[in-house]
């Protein structure tokens, strides 16, 4: 067991947007009792002592925390590299200047599309113009900027335009991440899963952009699991490299693991070090001993670790099953049928979306 190098600090699940692909928990009210400033300060100290080097400040929308500057300053003073993951709603110039002075190292701004009306429709609120202004502020204050766009059936056809927008705002990195179907995204899978033709067209655009922009901007493209032959190595292995602390202090090996029927571990009851080493939520699927067939005898078991435990649970009801994304999984038909439906015709384009509620 190695010590983790990355901490995802989910400061709040409150958010001014209502994105239908949000991976936050369905039960948002269960996380309303948020850690206070002193509790987060203690978590950061314990994370540093555990070996964490990177701290990603996320949510929900972390800018809704009035103590965000104090949390950033604490992480900076501890020597952690800090990355703010934000919708940019609330990223005013004065707030940005305070965060810069506190030592924030990097800003990642999400945007829903390159075109204002489409972006605002997906976000569930007018926000496009504020996002563009926030990106300008990020560059003016000298931060590296990552532009993140979650791709799905409603916007993937505009990848070329999204890349042009990222160039225009001077992004150092653009992350084109196909939707992962957890949380609210799982409820909207039928309306969000792109077709094979859409994916093929997007990949051509991305390959050309990587060649053209290789000296100016890093282009990251994350394929949707459902179209892969093998699953992705979930978080580099269960509780192997990173951990997540949720707004109410629960500690998880990944952001989606709150859905699993495992005993909870909280920083309000124990130290990060003890949780990382011994808590059942961390040890349940660590390594390879837990694996069933066909994973147990597969020569890829130390490459993809059986895939995503949360996805396995969501699709089969059993977190110990082989990820159904894998073509070798006995449950692969669950994914194959979803893909078949996504390629069945244009009627699915009118499938209704269930927005994540504003909080």
Coordinates of C-alpha atoms in Angstrom, one line a residue:
X1 CA 0.0 0.0 0.0
X2 CA 1.4 3.4 -1.0
X3 CA 0.4 6.7 0.5
X4 CA -2.0 8.9 -1.5
X5 CA -0.6 11.8 -3.4
X6 CA -3.9 13.5 -4.3
X7 CA -6.7 14.8 -2.1
X8 CA -10.0 15.8 -3.7
X9 CA -11.6 18.2 -1.1
X10 CA -15.3 18.5 -1.9
X11 CA -16.0 21.5 0.1
X12 CA -19.7 21.7 -0.6
X13 CA -22.3 20.1 -2.8
X14 CA -24.2 23.4 -3.1
X15 CA -24.1 24.7 -6.6
X16 CA -25.7 27.5 -8.7
X17 CA -25.9 25.2 -11.8
X18 CA -28.2 22.4 -12.6
X19 CA -26.2 20.3 -14.9
X20 CA -27.9 17.0 -15.9
X21 CA -24.6 15.1 -15.9
X22 CA -23.5 16.1 -12.4
X23 CA -21.8 13.3 -10.6
X24 CA -22.7 14.6 -7.1
X25 CA -24.9 12.3 -4.9
X26 CA -28.6 12.1 -5.6
X27 CA -29.1 12.6 -1.8
X28 CA -27.7 16.1 -1.7
X29 CA -29.4 16.9 1.6
X30 CA -27.4 14.2 3.3
X31 CA -24.3 16.3 3.0
X32 CA -25.6 19.6 4.3
X33 CA -23.7 19.4 7.6
X34 CA -20.5 20.7 6.1
X35 CA -17.0 20.6 7.8
X36 CA -16.2 24.0 9.2
X37 CA -13.0 25.9 8.6
X38 CA -11.0 24.4 11.5
X39 CA -12.1 20.9 10.5
X40 CA -10.8 21.5 7.0
X41 CA -7.6 22.9 8.3
X42 CA -7.1 19.7 10.4
X43 CA -7.9 17.5 7.3
X44 CA -5.2 19.4 5.3
X45 CA -2.6 18.9 8.0
X46 CA -3.4 15.2 8.2
X47 CA -3.3 14.9 4.4
X48 CA 0.1 16.5 4.2
X49 CA 1.4 14.2 7.0
X50 CA 0.0 11.2 5.0
X51 CA 2.0 12.2 2.0
X52 CA -0.5 14.1 -0.1
X53 CA 1.1 16.6 -2.5
X54 CA -1.9 17.9 -4.5
X55 CA -5.1 19.3 -3.2
X56 CA -8.1 19.7 -5.6
X57 CA -10.8 22.0 -4.2
X58 CA -14.1 21.1 -5.7
X59 CA -17.8 20.6 -5.0
X60 CA -20.5 21.5 -6.0
X61 CA -19.2 25.0 -6.3
X62 CA -16.3 25.7 -3.8
X63 CA -16.7 29.4 -4.3
X64 CA -19.9 29.2 -2.2
X65 CA -17.6 28.6 0.8
X66 CA -17.0 31.9 2.5
X67 CA -13.8 30.5 4.0
X68 CA -12.3 29.3 0.7
X69 CA -9.5 31.8 0.9
X70 CA -8.5 30.6 4.4
X71 CA -8.6 27.0 3.2
X72 CA -6.4 27.8 0.2
X73 CA -4.0 29.7 2.5
X74 CA -3.7 26.7 4.8
X75 CA -3.0 24.3 2.0
X76 CA -0.4 26.6 0.5
X77 CA 1.3 27.1 3.9
X78 CA 1.5 23.3 4.2
X79 CA 3.3 23.1 0.8
X80 CA 0.4 21.5 -1.1
X81 CA -0.2 22.3 -4.8
X82 CA -3.7 23.7 -5.0
X83 CA -6.2 23.5 -7.9
X84 CA -9.6 25.2 -7.8
X85 CA -12.2 23.3 -9.8
X86 CA -15.0 25.8 -10.4
X87 CA -18.0 26.7 -12.5
X88 CA -16.7 30.3 -12.2
X89 CA -20.0 31.6 -11.0
X90 CA -18.9 33.9 -8.2
X91 CA -15.3 34.2 -9.4
X92 CA -15.2 37.9 -9.2
X93 CA -12.0 39.9 -9.8
X94 CA -11.7 40.8 -6.1
X95 CA -12.3 37.2 -5.0
X96 CA -9.7 36.0 -7.5
X97 CA -7.2 38.5 -6.2
X98 CA -7.6 37.2 -2.7
X99 CA -7.2 33.6 -3.8
X100 CA -4.1 34.6 -5.7
X101 CA -2.6 36.2 -2.7
X102 CA -3.5 33.2 -0.6
X103 CA -1.3 31.0 -2.9
X104 CA -3.8 29.2 -5.2
X105 CA -1.7 27.5 -7.9
X106 CA -4.1 26.5 -10.6
X107 CA -7.7 27.2 -11.8
X108 CA -9.9 24.8 -13.7
X109 CA -13.1 26.3 -15.2
X110 CA -15.9 24.2 -16.5
X111 CA -18.0 25.3 -19.4
X112 CA -20.9 23.4 -20.9
X113 CA -20.5 24.4 -24.6
X114 CA -18.9 27.0 -26.8
X115 CA -22.2 28.7 -27.7
X116 CA -23.9 30.9 -25.1
X117 CA -27.5 29.6 -25.5
X118 CA -26.5 25.9 -25.5
X119 CA -24.1 26.4 -22.6
X120 CA -26.7 28.2 -20.5
X121 CA -29.4 25.6 -21.4
X122 CA -27.2 22.7 -20.2
X123 CA -26.1 24.5 -17.1
X124 CA -29.7 25.4 -16.2
X125 CA -28.9 29.0 -15.6
X126 CA -27.3 32.0 -17.5
X127 CA -23.6 31.5 -16.8
X128 CA -21.7 31.5 -20.1
X129 CA -20.6 35.2 -20.1
X130 CA -19.4 34.9 -16.4
X131 CA -17.4 31.9 -17.3
X132 CA -15.6 33.6 -20.2
X133 CA -14.9 36.6 -18.0
X134 CA -13.5 34.4 -15.3
X135 CA -11.2 32.7 -17.8
X136 CA -9.8 36.2 -18.8
X137 CA -9.3 37.0 -15.1
X138 CA -7.4 33.7 -14.5
X139 CA -5.0 34.5 -17.3
X140 CA -4.6 38.2 -16.3
X141 CA -3.6 37.1 -12.8
X142 CA -1.0 34.7 -14.1
X143 CA -2.6 31.4 -13.3
X144 CA -2.4 28.3 -15.5
X145 CA -5.9 27.7 -16.9
X146 CA -7.6 24.4 -17.6
X147 CA -10.9 24.5 -19.5
X148 CA -13.1 21.5 -18.7
X149 CA -16.0 20.5 -20.9
X150 CA -18.1 17.4 -20.1
X151 CA -19.1 15.9 -23.4
X152 CA -22.3 14.1 -24.2
X153 CA -24.9 13.7 -26.9
X154 CA -26.0 17.3 -26.7
X155 CA -22.6 19.0 -27.2
X156 CA -20.1 16.5 -28.6
X157 CA -20.7 17.6 -32.2
X158 CA -19.2 21.0 -31.3
X159 CA -15.8 19.7 -30.2
X160 CA -14.0 21.8 -32.9
X161 CA -15.7 25.0 -31.7
X162 CA -15.0 24.1 -28.0
X163 CA -11.3 23.8 -28.9
X164 CA -11.4 27.1 -30.7
X165 CA -12.9 28.7 -27.6
X166 CA -10.1 27.3 -25.4
X167 CA -7.5 28.7 -27.8
X168 CA -9.2 32.1 -27.8
X169 CA -9.2 32.4 -24.0
X170 CA -5.5 31.2 -23.8
X171 CA -6.1 27.9 -22.0
X172 CA -3.0 26.0 -21.1
X173 CA -5.0 22.7 -21.0
X174 CA -8.4 21.6 -22.2
X175 CA -10.1 18.6 -20.8
X176 CA -12.7 17.0 -23.0
X177 CA -14.2 14.5 -20.7
X178 CA -17.1 12.3 -21.8
X179 CA -19.7 11.9 -19.2
X180 CA -19.2 9.3 -16.5
X181 CA -22.6 7.9 -15.6
X182 CA -22.8 8.3 -11.8
X183 CA -25.1 10.5 -9.7
X184 CA -27.4 12.6 -11.8
X185 CA -25.8 11.5 -15.0
X186 CA -26.9 8.0 -14.4
X187 CA -30.5 9.2 -14.4
X188 CA -30.0 10.9 -17.7
X189 CA -27.9 8.3 -19.5
X190 CA -30.4 7.7 -22.2
X191 CA -30.4 11.4 -23.2
X192 CA -26.6 11.9 -22.8
X193 CA -24.9 8.8 -24.2
X194 CA -23.5 9.8 -27.6
X195 CA -23.6 7.6 -30.7
X196 CA -20.7 5.8 -32.3
X197 CA -20.8 8.2 -35.2
X198 CA -20.6 11.2 -32.9
X199 CA -17.6 9.7 -31.1
X200 CA -15.8 8.8 -34.3
X201 CA -16.2 12.4 -35.6
X202 CA -15.0 13.9 -32.3
X203 CA -11.9 11.7 -32.2
X204 CA -10.8 12.9 -35.7
X205 CA -11.1 16.5 -34.5
X206 CA -9.2 15.8 -31.3
X207 CA -6.4 14.0 -33.0
X208 CA -5.9 16.9 -35.4
X209 CA -6.0 19.5 -32.6
X210 CA -3.4 17.6 -30.6
X211 CA -1.0 17.8 -33.5
X212 CA -1.7 21.4 -34.3
X213 CA -1.7 22.6 -30.7
X214 CA 1.0 20.4 -29.2
X215 CA 3.4 23.3 -28.4
X216 CA 0.6 25.6 -27.1
X217 CA -2.1 23.7 -25.3
X218 CA -2.4 20.2 -23.8
X219 CA -5.6 18.5 -25.2
X220 CA -6.9 15.7 -23.0
X221 CA -9.7 13.5 -24.3
X222 CA -11.5 10.9 -22.1
X223 CA -13.5 8.3 -24.0
X224 CA -16.8 7.2 -22.6
X225 CA -16.4 3.9 -20.8
X226 CA -19.3 2.4 -22.6
X227 CA -17.5 2.3 -25.9
X228 CA -14.3 0.8 -24.6
X229 CA -13.3 -2.8 -24.9
X230 CA -11.7 -2.8 -21.5
X231 CA -12.5 -0.7 -18.4
X232 CA -10.4 2.2 -17.3
X233 CA -8.1 1.6 -14.2
X234 CA -10.4 3.3 -11.7
X235 CA -8.4 6.0 -9.9
X236 CA -5.3 4.0 -10.5
X237 CA -6.6 1.3 -8.3
X238 CA -9.0 1.3 -5.4
X239 CA -7.5 3.4 -2.5
X240 CA -4.1 3.3 -4.1
X241 CA -3.2 6.9 -5.0
X242 CA -6.0 9.3 -4.1
X243 CA -8.7 10.0 -1.6
X244 CA -11.8 12.1 -1.4
X245 CA -13.2 14.0 1.6
X246 CA -16.9 14.9 1.1
X247 CA -18.5 18.1 2.5
X248 CA -19.7 16.3 5.7
X249 CA -16.3 14.6 6.3
X250 CA -16.8 11.2 4.8
X251 CA -13.6 9.7 3.4
X252 CA -13.8 7.8 0.1
X253 CA -11.4 6.3 -2.4
X254 CA -13.2 8.1 -5.2
X255 CA -16.0 10.7 -5.5
X256 CA -18.6 8.2 -6.6
X257 CA -18.1 5.7 -3.8
X258 CA -20.7 7.2 -1.5
X259 CA -23.2 5.0 -3.5
X260 CA -21.7 1.8 -2.3
X261 CA -23.1 -0.2 0.7
X262 CA -19.8 0.1 2.7
X263 CA -19.4 1.3 6.3
X264 CA -18.7 5.0 6.4
X265 CA -15.5 6.5 7.7
X266 CA -15.4 10.2 8.7
X267 CA -12.7 12.6 9.6
X268 CA -15.0 13.7 12.5
X269 CA -14.4 10.3 14.1
X270 CA -10.9 9.2 13.1
X271 CA -7.7 10.4 11.5
X272 CA -7.0 10.3 7.8
X273 CA -4.0 8.0 8.4
X274 CA -6.1 5.4 10.2
X275 CA -8.9 5.6 7.7
X276 CA -6.5 5.2 4.8
X277 CA -4.8 2.2 6.3
X278 CA -7.7 0.3 8.0
X279 CA -11.2 1.6 7.2
X280 CA -13.3 -1.0 5.3
X281 CA -14.3 1.6 2.7
X282 CA -10.6 1.8 1.8
X283 CA -9.6 -1.9 2.1
X284 CA -12.7 -3.5 0.5
X285 CA -11.3 -3.5 -3.0
X286 CA -7.7 -2.6 -2.5
X287 CA -5.3 -4.9 -4.5
X288 CA -6.5 -8.0 -6.3
X289 CA -7.4 -10.6 -3.7
X290 CA -11.1 -9.6 -3.8
X291 CA -11.5 -10.2 -7.5
X292 CA -13.9 -12.8 -9.0
X293 CA -13.5 -14.5 -12.3
X294 CA -12.8 -13.5 -15.1
X295 CA -10.7 -10.8 -13.4
X296 CA -8.8 -13.1 -11.0
X297 CA -7.1 -15.0 -13.9
X298 CA -6.9 -12.1 -16.3
X299 CA -3.5 -10.8 -17.3
X300 CA -4.9 -7.2 -17.1
X301 CA -5.9 -7.5 -13.5
X302 CA -3.0 -5.2 -12.4
X303 CA -3.7 -2.8 -15.3
X304 CA -7.4 -2.0 -14.9
X305 CA -8.0 -3.5 -11.5
X306 CA -11.3 -5.0 -12.6
X307 CA -12.6 -1.6 -13.6
X308 CA -14.9 0.7 -11.6
X309 CA -16.5 -0.7 -8.5
X310 CA -19.1 2.1 -8.4
X311 CA -20.1 1.3 -12.0
X312 CA -20.3 -2.4 -11.3
X313 CA -22.6 -1.7 -8.3
X314 CA -24.7 0.7 -10.2
X315 CA -25.3 -1.6 -13.1
X316 CA -25.4 -5.0 -11.4
X317 CA -26.1 -4.3 -7.7
X318 CA -22.9 -6.0 -6.7
X319 CA -19.7 -3.9 -6.3
X320 CA -17.5 -7.0 -6.5
X321 CA -18.6 -7.9 -10.0
X322 CA -16.4 -7.4 -13.0
X323 CA -17.1 -3.9 -14.5
X324 CA -19.8 -4.6 -17.2
X325 CA -17.9 -2.2 -19.5
X326 CA -15.3 -5.1 -20.0
X327 CA -16.2 -7.3 -23.0
X328 CA -15.2 -10.3 -20.8
X329 CA -17.7 -9.5 -18.1
X330 CA -20.7 -11.8 -17.8
X331 CA -22.8 -8.6 -17.4
X332 CA -21.5 -6.9 -20.5
X333 CA -24.9 -7.1 -22.1
X334 CA -26.1 -4.3 -19.8
X335 CA -23.7 -1.9 -21.4
X336 CA -24.1 -3.3 -24.9
X337 CA -27.8 -2.7 -24.8
X338 CA -27.3 0.9 -23.7
X339 CA -24.9 1.5 -26.6
X340 CA -27.3 -0.2 -29.0
X341 CA -30.1 2.2 -27.8
X342 CA -27.8 5.2 -28.2
X343 CA -27.2 4.2 -31.8
X344 CA -30.8 3.3 -32.6
X345 CA -31.9 6.6 -34.1
X346 CA -32.6 10.3 -33.7
X347 CA -35.6 9.9 -31.5
X348 CA -33.3 9.6 -28.4
X349 CA -32.2 13.2 -29.1
X350 CA -35.6 14.3 -27.6
X351 CA -35.2 12.2 -24.5
X352 CA -36.1 14.4 -21.4
X353 CA -33.3 15.5 -19.0
X354 CA -33.6 15.5 -15.3
X355 CA -31.6 18.5 -14.0
X356 CA -29.6 18.4 -10.8
X357 CA -31.5 20.7 -8.5
X358 CA -30.0 24.1 -7.6
X359 CA -28.9 24.3 -3.9

